[in-house]
Amino acid sequence: MSTIAITNVTLIDGLGGLPRPATTVIVEGDRFATVGPSDSTPVPEGATVVDGNRRWMVPGYVNGNVHLLDAWMFMAGPGTIEYLARWEGRYVEVIEEAAQLALRNGVTTVFDTHNAIEPVLAARDRINAGISQGARIFAAGTIVGMGGPFSADFHFAGRTAATRTFVDRIDSMFEAGVGHQLSLLPRKEVRARVRDYLSRGVDMLKIAVSDHIVFTLVDRSVGFDRSYQTFSRPVLEVMVEEARAAGVPVLTHSVSVEALDTSVELGADVLIHANYTLGQEIPNYLIDKIVASDSWAGLQTVHDQHRQGLEDVGSWAAALAGEPYATNERNLISANAKILLNTDAGCPSKDHLADLSPVEREDRPWTIGNDHFHWTQSMVEKGMSPLEAISAATINVARAYGKADQIGSVETGKLADFVLLDQDPVDDIRNLRSITEVFQAGAAVDRAALPTTPLVTAHPA
Amino acid sequence: MSTIAITNVTLIDGLGGLPRPATTVIVEGDRFATVGPSDSTPVPEGATVVDGNRRWMVPGYVNGNVHLLDAWMFMAGPGTIEYLARWEGRYVEVIEEAAQLALRNGVTTVFDTHNAIEPVLAARDRINAGISQGARIFAAGTIVGMGGPFSADFHFAGRTAATRTFVDRIDSMFEAGVGHQLSLLPRKEVRARVRDYLSRGVDMLKIAVSDHIVFTLVDRSVGFDRSYQTFSRPVLEVMVEEARAAGVPVLTHSVSVEALDTSVELGADVLIHANYTLGQEIPNYLIDKIVASDSWAGLQTVHDQHRQGLEDVGSWAAALAGEPYATNERNLISANAKILLNTDAGCPSKDHLADLSPVEREDRPWTIGNDHFHWTQSMVEKGMSPLEAISAATINVARAYGKADQIGSVETGKLADFVLLDQDPVDDIRNLRSITEVFQAGAAVDRAALPTTPLVTAHPA
Amino acid sequence: MSTIAITNVTLIDGLGGLPRPATTVIVEGDRFATVGPSDSTPVPEGATVVDGNRRWMVPGYVNGNVHLLDAWMFMAGPGTIEYLARWEGRYVEVIEEAAQLALRNGVTTVFDTHNAIEPVLAARDRINAGISQGARIFAAGTIVGMGGPFSADFHFAGRTAATRTFVDRIDSMFEAGVGHQLSLLPRKEVRARVRDYLSRGVDMLKIAVSDHIVFTLVDRSVGFDRSYQTFSRPVLEVMVEEARAAGVPVLTHSVSVEALDTSVELGADVLIHANYTLGQEIPNYLIDKIVASDSWAGLQTVHDQHRQGLEDVGSWAAALAGEPYATNERNLISANAKILLNTDAGCPSKDHLADLSPVEREDRPWTIGNDHFHWTQSMVEKGMSPLEAISAATINVARAYGKADQIGSVETGKLADFVLLDQDPVDDIRNLRSITEVFQAGAAVDRAALPTTPLVTAHPA
Amino acid sequence: MSTIAITNVTLIDGLGGLPRPATTVIVEGDRFATVGPSDSTPVPEGATVVDGNRRWMVPGYVNGNVHLLDAWMFMAGPGTIEYLARWEGRYVEVIEEAAQLALRNGVTTVFDTHNAIEPVLAARDRINAGISQGARIFAAGTIVGMGGPFSADFHFAGRTAATRTFVDRIDSMFEAGVGHQLSLLPRKEVRARVRDYLSRGVDMLKIAVSDHIVFTLVDRSVGFDRSYQTFSRPVLEVMVEEARAAGVPVLTHSVSVEALDTSVELGADVLIHANYTLGQEIPNYLIDKIVASDSWAGLQTVHDQHRQGLEDVGSWAAALAGEPYATNERNLISANAKILLNTDAGCPSKDHLADLSPVEREDRPWTIGNDHFHWTQSMVEKGMSPLEAISAATINVARAYGKADQIGSVETGKLADFVLLDQDPVDDIRNLRSITEVFQAGAAVDRAALPTTPLVTAHPA
C-alpha cells in the first residue's frame, strides 16, 4: 500500500471552514489517513512527498448533475442524429471520454442523471473496476417518464430526417421501459414498471415531475409559456415508495413552481435545477418550504457575462439563462438553502460547437470539464462566498446523494480525491482552474493523457 | 297564455320508464301543465290540439358537450385560420347558427363547454331573451388551463401561416385570462384568476385535468403515446373550491386513466369524454370508483360503421374512434355508470367538409345537428337500450348539470321542450331522426326557417 | 363639356425638360387642350380657374408594376390565408380600394402585372366605365408560368394550415389555365394555352422567365442561392409570338443574370424588376445589351434608410433590398437605360402591418399609395435627377407600355391626369408628396372621400 | 499470361444476334482472344478449361447510371444524415462496397453519374490499380448545377436536424464548385467553372438541364406539377462546348418534355432517365427527334409488379413508377430508340431498407446488385426481346459512352468481362440471375468473398 504526503499545503477541506495553511495530508492507499498541521504531522517513512508549499488543496469536485452523452444537445436538436449515428455501438467509449474530460479538470465523481442505461452502467462498472479511467460515475439511467432523444421530449423533429428504424432503436435504449408512455398507465402498473427498472442496478431514481416537451416541441419564439405535471400525485407517491424500498435517492426534474412544490412535498433528496420555474419567480412561501425540508437544491446557472453573450447573439439558450432564474438562485442562496453543483454538461461534438458563435462556445456552461468552473464562478456572482461555492461543488453533493461517508471532503477515512491549485480560490473563485495535480482515490491522475482515446473530441480530424 | 294539447301520443318521458301510448300532454305557456292518459285527460277549452296519433313524443334532446364554434376543427388544424378570419366579428351569429342547427334537429338545450367566452355568453343571452333563436345555451367559456385556437393545444402550426397580430387577438379572446399560462402559476395566483373568471357569468367551470397538446403538436404517426396533468393536485383542489363557492358545476377534461381517476377524486360533476383514456382501458377498479361516485360520465362515441370508414380512409380521427374507447364505453354502460350525451360537435365550414372523403362526411359525429343521432345509435350499439339512450340524451344531462328541475323530461312544471316523431325509436334508435315537430318552451319551432341567416353553411355559395 | 384653366403654375410636363414657371394649362373635358405661357394663354370664357400660383403641376403618376391584391404578402407568407379568406367574394372591392389609395396619392394609372384575372378585369372595367373610382387599371392577370397564392411560388406552407378545397379554389382563380403546370407542357400545347389566355382580354402578357419558388420554398436562411428558368427558349419564343399576334406588350419576370439576358434577347417590352439578379451584379456586357435594346427596365428599389432599417430588425425583405441590387440600379441609371416606376405594391392588411416593426412599416415601399414616393426618392438617391425620376414615374411607363399617346405627360390631346403640389419637387424629390389636388381625365378627385368603402384598411375596426 | 478456355458454351455476345450454341471462347490475359465454334476452335495448350456445357455466356453487365453512394436515399430524405455521418471519412470504402455488390452480381462496369467527386475518383483509381476490387468505375462526379445532399435538390429538410457545420462540409464535398449556385452565374463565369471542374479528371460531364428541387422541396402530395430548366440555353451550350473540348461524353438530367427536347437539341450523348417527363407523355414528334438523333436514351424503369406494390403501400416512389413513364418506355422501345441500362442504384443502409414495407424491399430497383435484374425484366415487359434487353445492358452502354472498343460484348480484343449462367435468359429474362461465374478482365471473381469488408451492409450487426 502506497503512502503519499502532501506537506505544507493550504487545505480547503470542503466542509466550509477557513483554509488551513501549513497542513500536511497523509494518504494511505486510496484513503486519507491523517490530516494535520505540518509542524505536528510527521511524514511517514517511505512516503512519496508532494510539496504543497504555495499550493491549495481542495476536495475532488463532485458534480451532482451531468449527462455524459450530450443530452443538452438532444434538447437543442440539430446534431443529435449525427452524434448518435456516428458513435452508435461506441457509447460506452463516449461516456468514458466525457468522464475523462471531467477528471482531467479535477472532477473525481459525477452523478449522471440522464443517459442510456446500459452504456452508462457499463462505463460506471468499467471505471470502478479500473478497466477504464475517468470520474467515478453514479448513474440514474433515464429520467422516469421521459422519452428518448427522438421523442417529443428532445429532438422529435429529428424523426423527419432519420430512419424510423434507427430512432426507434435509440429511443428504446434510452427509455428502458419507463419512458413517456408511463404517463398513460394506471398507478398500479407504474409501480411494477419502476420496481423492475430499479432492479437493473441504477444508483438513484430520477422522476420527471414536470413534463419536458414544451422545451422542444413548441416553437421557442412563443416562449416557455406552459408546463405540465408528468404524473398524477398518487403515481408520484408510488415511485417514491419504490425508490425508498430500493434504498436509492430520489431526484426530481421540475420546471415550474408547482412541480417544484410537489417535489418538496414528495420529500425528494435532490431537486434538480430547482431554479428553473419557467417565467415565474419562486414565491417566498416555497423558498421557506424548501429550506425547511430535507431536500437539496441543484441549481443550473449561467454567469452574467455568458448570459449577456447568449442574449446578444439571440441564442435560444438565453431563455434558460436569465430571469427569473438568477433571482431564484439569489433568493435560495440568501435563504441558506442546501445547494449543490448541477450542470447538465456532457461531451459535445465539435460540429455542434462549430455551429455556435464564439461567445456561445467561450466558457460554455454545458461543456464537460468546463462546467464546474463556470458554475462556481456564477454562484459567487449570485451571493455565495468562495468557500460556500467549493462546498457546494464537493461535500454538498456527497451529502445530498448519501455518499458523504466516502467522498466530498478531505477527511480521514474518506477516499483520497483531491486537487492541488497554485492560485488561491478564496481570493478569486476562478482560481479553481489553476490545477497542478489531480488525485483520485489516492492515485495521481495523468491529466495530459486524458482522454485516453479521443473520439468525440477528435472528429472531424 | 297559450295552451297546447298533444293528444293520443306515445310518450317517452325521458325518465326511463316504458313508453306510454295514448297519452295527452297539456302545455300551458312555456311549461308542461298536465301529462296523463288521453282517455282521462281532457283537452282544455281553447287549446291548440296537436294530434299525436301514430306519433312518439320525446323530451327535447339535451347535449352535454358541444363547441358551437367548431373547436373540433381547431384540433384538426387546417381550416382554422379561414374559419376564424372569415367570420371574425360575427362569432355570435355563427354560434347562433349552430344553436339553430341543433334546434332544428330537436336539441332544445346545449351545454357549450369550450368557446370564446364573450360571443358565447352574448349568444346565450340573446337566445334567452328571445332576440335570437336556437337551442338554449349554457356555457363554460374556455377550458381552464387550455390555450386558444392557435396555441399548442389546438392549431399551433397555424401560427406559421397567419399574422401574429391576428392569432394573438383570437387566442386572447378564447383564453380569457385562464389559458395555458395558468400552468406556470403558483396555487395562490391560480385561485385569484379562477375566481375572477367565474365572476364573468359562466354557467359551469371546466378544468383541463389532462393536458391537450399531445393531440395537436406531436406527429400523429407516432400515436398518442403520452398524456400529462395540466395542474398539480393542490391547484386542482383550489379550482374546485372556487367553483363550489360560485355555485357552478365542475367539468373535467381528461384523456388518461390517471387524469380520469384524479377527476373522480376531485368530485367532478361531469367527466367530459370519460372514455378517452389514450391507449389504455379503464381498469376495473376505476370503473367501480366512477360508478360509486357522484360524477356523471360524458362519453364521446363513434359508431362502428363510421369508425370503420375512418380507418379505411386513414383519417387521423380514427385514432379517437376505436379501441380502447369502445371497450370503455361498453364497460361503463354495463357497470351502470351515469352516462350523458357528449359530442364535441360544432358548426363545420363547408370547405372543411369538402376536404373530407364521403365516408367521413356521412353521418359525421362532430357535425352539430347530426351528432346526437349518431351518438344515440352508437350507445345502443355499445349496450344501452333505446330508452336508456334517450334518457342519456335528455334527463341525464339535465341531472348532471343540476338543471333537472327545469328540463330533460316531460313532466308537469318543466319547460315544455319536446320532439314529435313519426317512427318508433324503441323499435330502432335511428328513428329519433324521424322528427315531425320540435317545441321549445312551449313554442313550435319553425324548423324550415332554421338557420335564420345562414353564414357558415352558406359559404361558399 | 367643362373647361378648367390652371393658371400661373410651374409645369413639370413629364418629358424631362426644365420646369416652366408661369404656365397656363387648359383642360377641356377629359383632355389637355392648351399648354402655354400664362401671359400668352388666355383663359377661356366660362372656364373654372384654378390658381396655380406657388404650385407645381406634374403629370399623374403612372405605376408600371403593382399587384393590387397584395401579392407581396403572398410571397412573405403569413397572413395570406386570412386576407384571401376574409375578403373572398369581394376581391373586386379590394382591388378598387387599392386603386383608390393610389389615386388619392396622385397615381392616375397603374399597370397591375399579377392578380386574379377575373376580379382585376372586372375592377378595370368598372373604373373605366365610371361605375367605380380609382387609378385607371391595365392588367396582365397572372404571370404566365406562375402558380397561385398557395402554390410553391408563393405561400405553399399555407397549405398545411388551410383546407385544400379553399386553397385549390383560390389557386385556380389566379392560375387561369396558365399556371406553373405550363412548365411541364410541350411547346405546342403552351402555344394553345397562351393564345386562349390572351383571348380573355388582358392588356399585356407577363412571362415568368425566372422561376419563383426559391423565394418562398427554400428557407431564406440559406440565402437566395439558385434561380431557374421556367421555360425552355423555344417555349419562351412561342409566348412572345402569341403576344405579338395579339398586339399586347410583353413583360418578363426575371431574377437572375441569365434570365434577364434571355428577356432582352426575347425583345421584351418591359423587364420587370430588372435589377433583381440574385447575388450577382449585372455584368457590363449585359448593361450595354439592355441599353442597346428596345426594352424598358422596371426597377424595384428600396431607399437606403429603409434598407438599413430592414437589416437592423432582421427582416427577410432585407435580402431584396441591399446589394447587388442597388449597384445594378446605379449602373443602369448611369448607363442611361430606359427606366420606369415599378413597385410590386398592393393593399396590405392592417394585421400584416401590425406584425411588422415600426421601422418596416414606416415609408414602406410595398404599400400602395406610398410606394411611388418611396421609389422616386430612392431613384434620386441612386443617381437620377428629380426630373428624370418624375419622367420615370410618368411618361416612361406610358412609353414602355405603348400608351404614350394617351397618358404620361402634360401635352395637348392627352388625358388630363395631373397633380398639383405646393412644394418644389426639383428642390427635393420628397416634395412629390405635397399634393394639393389630383385630377384624373379632367376631373378633380375628391381625395378625402377615398377609399369610398374601406374594407381592408378598416379591419379590424 | 494466363489462358482460359470456355468450351461448349451458348454464347450471347451482346451484339444482338442469336445465341450461338457450342461456342468456345478463349481468353488470354485480360482480353478475349478467340471466339468460335467449339468444333473448330481448339483449346490452347496449358489453358484452364471451363466447361460451358449447359451454360450461357453473356458479356459482363454494364450499368449506365448508378450512384454508388446512395443518392436515391438523399432524394427520399430520411436516413441521409445517419448514412453520411456514420460513414464520413470512409466514403471510398462505401463506394467500393457498392462496386463489389455490383460485381458479385455480374456487373463488371458502372458509370457513376452522381457522387462526391473525390471519393468516387479515388475508388475508381483504386479499383483500376487493382488495390481494391469491384465493378470498373467511370465517374461524372456531381451533376453540374445540382446542390449537395443537404441542398434543396435532395434532403433540404435534413438541415433542420443537423449541424450546419456538418451539412455544409458534406455539401461542399459534393458540389465541387459547380453546384446549384451556378444557376446564378453569367455564361462567361459558368464556362470558367466547368472548365476547371473538367480538369479534375472526371470521365464524363453530366448537366442538370432540368431543375431537381420539385422532387424534394414540394410536398409530394400535390404531385410533381412543375419542372424548370436549370440553365439558359446559351449556358447549356457553353457547357457542351467545354465537354467536347475536354473529350468527354455529355450526359443530361431532364425530367420534362421540354428539358428532354433541349437535351436532344444540345446533342447529348446520354439522356439520363429519358422517360421521366413528369406528368406528360413524350409527344410523337419528340420520340421521332430522339430516334433521329445520336443521343442514347437511359430509361429508369420499374416493373409492373413492383409498381403495383409501391402503389398499394402508398410509397412516394410510386409517383416515379407509373404512367406516363411506362408508356414513354414502350414508345421509345417500339420506335427503336437507342436504349441503355440506367438505374440510379446505390448501396442502401439496412435501416433505410428496414423502414420500407416488405413489398418495397423485395426486388427493389434502386438496390445495387439487384437493379439490373429488375431493369432487364421490366424492359422485356415493356416490349424488348430478351436479346435486346441484354444488349441494352451491355454493348449499348459501352457505345453510348464511347467505350465500345473495350467493353460491352464478347469480341476478340475486348476486355474479357463475362458472366456464365445455368439457365437460358432468352427463355426467361429473369434467368440473368442464374449466375454461376463472373469474370472481369479475364479473372474469375470470388463472388462469395464480396463485399470484402462489409460496412453499410453490416450495420447494425
Short mmCIF file of C-alpha atoms in Angstrom, two decimals, chain D residues 81-318:
data_model
loop_
_atom_site.label_atom_id
_atom_site.label_comp_id
_atom_site.label_asym_id
_atom_site.label_seq_id
_atom_site.Cartn_x
_atom_site.Cartn_y
_atom_site.Cartn_z
CA ILE D 81 -27.83 12.29 -42.14
CA GLU D 82 -27.22 8.94 -40.49
CA TYR D 83 -25.66 7.47 -43.61
CA LEU D 84 -23.37 10.37 -44.33
CA ALA D 85 -22.41 10.89 -40.68
CA ARG D 86 -21.81 7.25 -39.86
CA TRP D 87 -19.52 6.66 -42.82
CA GLU D 88 -17.90 10.07 -43.01
CA GLY D 89 -14.22 9.59 -43.76
CA ARG D 90 -14.95 6.16 -45.24
CA TYR D 91 -16.89 7.02 -48.38
CA VAL D 92 -14.23 5.44 -50.56
CA GLU D 93 -14.89 2.17 -48.78
CA VAL D 94 -18.65 2.53 -49.15
CA ILE D 95 -18.27 3.19 -52.87
CA GLU D 96 -16.08 0.13 -53.19
CA GLU D 97 -18.58 -1.93 -51.24
CA ALA D 98 -21.25 -0.89 -53.72
CA ALA D 99 -18.97 -1.66 -56.65
CA GLN D 100 -18.36 -5.08 -55.15
CA LEU D 101 -22.05 -5.78 -54.72
CA ALA D 102 -22.45 -4.93 -58.40
CA LEU D 103 -19.55 -7.14 -59.43
CA ARG D 104 -20.84 -10.03 -57.36
CA ASN D 105 -23.96 -9.87 -59.47
CA GLY D 106 -22.20 -9.78 -62.80
CA VAL D 107 -21.90 -6.04 -63.34
CA THR D 108 -18.32 -5.57 -64.44
CA THR D 109 -18.52 -1.86 -65.27
CA VAL D 110 -20.59 1.00 -63.89
CA PHE D 111 -20.97 4.61 -64.83
CA ASP D 112 -21.47 6.59 -61.66
CA THR D 113 -23.25 9.73 -62.73
CA HIS D 114 -23.63 11.49 -59.38
CA ASN D 115 -21.39 11.25 -56.39
CA ALA D 116 -18.87 13.09 -54.25
CA ILE D 117 -16.06 13.68 -56.70
CA GLU D 118 -13.04 12.93 -54.53
CA PRO D 119 -14.06 9.61 -53.06
CA VAL D 120 -15.54 8.31 -56.28
CA LEU D 121 -12.42 9.14 -58.26
CA ALA D 122 -10.31 7.62 -55.52
CA ALA D 123 -12.33 4.40 -55.57
CA ARG D 124 -12.19 4.37 -59.36
CA ASP D 125 -8.42 4.66 -59.28
CA ARG D 126 -8.00 2.08 -56.54
CA ILE D 127 -10.09 -0.46 -58.44
CA ASN D 128 -8.34 0.31 -61.70
CA ALA D 129 -4.98 -0.12 -60.00
CA GLY D 130 -6.05 -3.45 -58.54
CA ILE D 131 -5.70 -2.11 -54.99
CA SER D 132 -9.34 -2.82 -54.42
CA GLN D 133 -11.97 -4.93 -56.13
CA GLY D 134 -15.26 -4.03 -57.69
CA ALA D 135 -17.05 -3.16 -60.86
CA ARG D 136 -14.88 -0.93 -63.02
CA ILE D 137 -15.99 2.67 -62.40
CA PHE D 138 -16.32 5.62 -64.73
CA ALA D 139 -17.41 8.71 -62.84
CA ALA D 140 -19.01 12.05 -63.56
CA GLY D 141 -18.62 13.35 -60.02
CA THR D 142 -21.57 15.63 -59.41
CA ILE D 143 -24.36 16.71 -61.73
CA VAL D 144 -23.39 20.18 -62.82
CA GLY D 145 -25.94 22.63 -61.46
CA MET D 146 -27.11 20.44 -58.64
CA GLY D 147 -26.51 21.01 -54.96
CA GLY D 148 -25.26 18.57 -52.36
CA PRO D 149 -27.23 16.06 -50.31
CA PHE D 150 -28.50 18.74 -47.93
CA SER D 151 -29.32 21.32 -50.54
CA ALA D 152 -32.81 21.86 -51.83
CA ASP D 153 -32.08 19.33 -54.55
CA PHE D 154 -32.12 16.49 -52.09
CA HIS D 155 -32.67 16.37 -48.36
CA PHE D 156 -33.01 20.05 -47.58
CA ALA D 157 -35.21 19.25 -44.60
CA GLY D 158 -32.25 17.45 -43.10
CA ARG D 159 -30.75 20.85 -42.37
CA THR D 160 -33.24 21.34 -39.57
CA ALA D 161 -31.88 18.27 -37.83
CA ALA D 162 -28.17 18.51 -38.47
CA THR D 163 -25.37 20.84 -37.55
CA ARG D 164 -24.75 23.44 -40.18
CA THR D 165 -21.04 22.73 -39.97
CA PHE D 166 -21.62 19.12 -40.97
CA VAL D 167 -24.08 19.68 -43.77
CA ASP D 168 -22.06 22.49 -45.28
CA ARG D 169 -18.94 20.33 -45.19
CA ILE D 170 -20.74 17.48 -46.92
CA ASP D 171 -22.48 19.67 -49.45
CA SER D 172 -19.24 21.32 -50.45
CA MET D 173 -17.67 17.93 -50.99
CA PHE D 174 -20.43 17.05 -53.45
CA GLU D 175 -20.83 20.39 -55.17
CA ALA D 176 -17.19 20.79 -56.04
CA GLY D 177 -17.65 24.34 -57.27
CA VAL D 178 -20.31 23.51 -59.85
CA GLY D 179 -23.35 23.18 -57.61
CA HIS D 180 -26.67 24.95 -57.75
CA GLN D 181 -25.12 28.39 -57.31
CA LEU D 182 -24.02 28.03 -60.93
CA SER D 183 -27.58 28.82 -61.93
CA LEU D 184 -26.98 32.39 -60.78
CA LEU D 185 -23.86 33.00 -62.83
CA PRO D 186 -23.49 34.64 -66.21
CA ARG D 187 -22.49 32.39 -69.08
CA LYS D 188 -18.90 33.54 -69.06
CA GLU D 189 -18.34 32.57 -65.47
CA VAL D 190 -20.04 29.26 -65.98
CA ARG D 191 -17.59 28.41 -68.70
CA ALA D 192 -14.64 29.00 -66.40
CA ARG D 193 -16.14 26.95 -63.62
CA VAL D 194 -16.95 24.00 -65.84
CA ARG D 195 -13.55 24.06 -67.46
CA ASP D 196 -11.94 23.94 -64.07
CA TYR D 197 -14.19 21.12 -63.00
CA LEU D 198 -13.39 19.04 -66.05
CA SER D 199 -9.72 19.42 -65.31
CA ARG D 200 -10.18 17.33 -62.17
CA GLY D 201 -10.30 14.14 -64.18
CA VAL D 202 -13.92 13.15 -64.42
CA ASP D 203 -14.85 10.70 -67.16
CA MET D 204 -17.97 12.48 -68.35
CA LEU D 205 -19.92 15.69 -67.81
CA LYS D 206 -23.47 15.45 -66.54
CA ILE D 207 -25.58 18.56 -66.88
CA ALA D 208 -28.73 19.35 -64.94
CA VAL D 209 -30.93 20.54 -67.80
CA SER D 210 -33.95 20.14 -65.54
CA ASP D 211 -34.00 21.51 -62.06
CA HIS D 212 -34.28 18.98 -59.29
CA ILE D 213 -35.91 20.73 -56.40
CA VAL D 214 -39.52 19.97 -57.09
CA PHE D 215 -38.77 16.38 -56.28
CA THR D 216 -37.73 17.17 -52.82
CA LEU D 217 -38.98 20.53 -51.67
CA VAL D 218 -42.57 20.48 -52.66
CA ASP D 219 -44.90 18.37 -50.63
CA ARG D 220 -45.31 15.33 -52.78
CA SER D 221 -49.00 15.30 -52.03
CA VAL D 222 -49.55 18.00 -54.63
CA GLY D 223 -47.77 15.94 -57.21
CA PHE D 224 -44.89 16.75 -59.46
CA ASP D 225 -46.66 19.65 -61.00
CA ARG D 226 -43.84 21.73 -62.37
CA SER D 227 -40.32 21.46 -63.69
CA TYR D 228 -37.80 24.09 -64.59
CA GLN D 229 -34.68 24.48 -66.66
CA THR D 230 -31.60 24.90 -64.53
CA PHE D 231 -29.78 26.95 -67.14
CA SER D 232 -30.47 29.24 -70.04
CA ARG D 233 -29.86 27.85 -73.50
CA PRO D 234 -26.63 29.82 -74.00
CA VAL D 235 -25.26 28.48 -70.72
CA LEU D 236 -26.09 24.92 -71.74
CA GLU D 237 -24.28 25.41 -74.99
CA VAL D 238 -21.23 26.69 -73.19
CA MET D 239 -21.14 23.56 -71.07
CA VAL D 240 -21.39 21.26 -74.03
CA GLU D 241 -18.59 23.12 -75.75
CA GLU D 242 -16.36 22.61 -72.76
CA ALA D 243 -17.12 18.92 -72.54
CA ARG D 244 -16.39 18.49 -76.22
CA ALA D 245 -13.12 20.31 -75.79
CA ALA D 246 -12.23 18.01 -72.93
CA GLY D 247 -13.20 14.96 -74.95
CA VAL D 248 -15.70 13.54 -72.50
CA PRO D 249 -19.28 12.44 -73.15
CA VAL D 250 -22.17 14.72 -72.26
CA LEU D 251 -24.99 13.39 -70.10
CA THR D 252 -28.17 15.26 -69.37
CA HIS D 253 -30.52 15.14 -66.42
CA SER D 254 -34.01 16.04 -67.62
CA VAL D 255 -37.46 15.43 -66.20
CA SER D 256 -39.78 17.31 -68.52
CA VAL D 257 -40.67 17.15 -72.18
CA GLU D 258 -39.03 20.47 -72.91
CA ALA D 259 -35.88 19.63 -70.98
CA LEU D 260 -35.65 16.37 -72.89
CA ASP D 261 -36.16 18.19 -76.15
CA THR D 262 -33.49 20.70 -75.17
CA SER D 263 -31.13 17.85 -74.31
CA VAL D 264 -31.56 16.32 -77.73
CA GLU D 265 -31.04 19.68 -79.36
CA LEU D 266 -27.82 20.05 -77.39
CA GLY D 267 -26.57 16.78 -78.84
CA ALA D 268 -26.22 14.98 -75.53
CA ASP D 269 -24.60 11.55 -75.73
CA VAL D 270 -26.76 10.09 -72.99
CA LEU D 271 -30.20 11.23 -71.96
CA ILE D 272 -30.34 10.01 -68.39
CA HIS D 273 -33.81 8.68 -67.43
CA ALA D 274 -35.18 9.97 -70.71
CA ASN D 275 -38.55 8.51 -69.83
CA TYR D 276 -39.04 10.92 -66.91
CA THR D 277 -41.26 13.62 -68.29
CA LEU D 278 -43.32 14.49 -65.30
CA GLY D 279 -47.00 14.09 -65.89
CA GLN D 280 -46.72 14.31 -69.69
CA GLU D 281 -46.21 11.67 -72.31
CA ILE D 282 -43.37 12.37 -74.68
CA PRO D 283 -45.07 13.66 -77.84
CA ASN D 284 -44.56 11.70 -81.04
CA TYR D 285 -42.57 14.47 -82.64
CA LEU D 286 -40.07 14.25 -79.83
CA ILE D 287 -39.87 10.46 -79.96
CA ASP D 288 -39.00 10.83 -83.63
CA LYS D 289 -36.46 13.53 -82.86
CA ILE D 290 -34.72 11.30 -80.33
CA VAL D 291 -34.61 8.37 -82.73
CA ALA D 292 -33.20 10.56 -85.48
CA SER D 293 -30.52 11.96 -83.17
CA ASP D 294 -27.25 10.48 -81.97
CA SER D 295 -28.42 10.51 -78.37
CA TRP D 296 -28.79 7.36 -76.31
CA ALA D 297 -31.78 7.09 -74.03
CA GLY D 298 -31.28 5.88 -70.49
CA LEU D 299 -34.52 4.51 -69.14
CA GLN D 300 -35.28 4.23 -65.46
CA THR D 301 -37.92 1.59 -65.09
CA VAL D 302 -39.98 -0.24 -62.51
CA HIS D 303 -41.63 -3.48 -63.43
CA ASP D 304 -45.35 -3.82 -63.08
CA GLN D 305 -45.47 -5.98 -60.02
CA HIS D 306 -43.20 -3.68 -58.06
CA ARG D 307 -45.05 -0.60 -59.26
CA GLN D 308 -48.27 -2.14 -58.07
CA GLY D 309 -46.70 -2.87 -54.72
CA LEU D 310 -45.49 0.71 -54.37
CA GLU D 311 -48.96 1.97 -55.09
CA ASP D 312 -50.55 -0.46 -52.68
CA VAL D 313 -48.46 0.75 -49.77
CA GLY D 314 -48.65 4.40 -50.75
CA SER D 315 -44.92 4.79 -51.34
CA TRP D 316 -43.91 8.21 -52.64
CA ALA D 317 -41.75 6.37 -55.17
CA ALA D 318 -44.92 5.14 -56.84
#
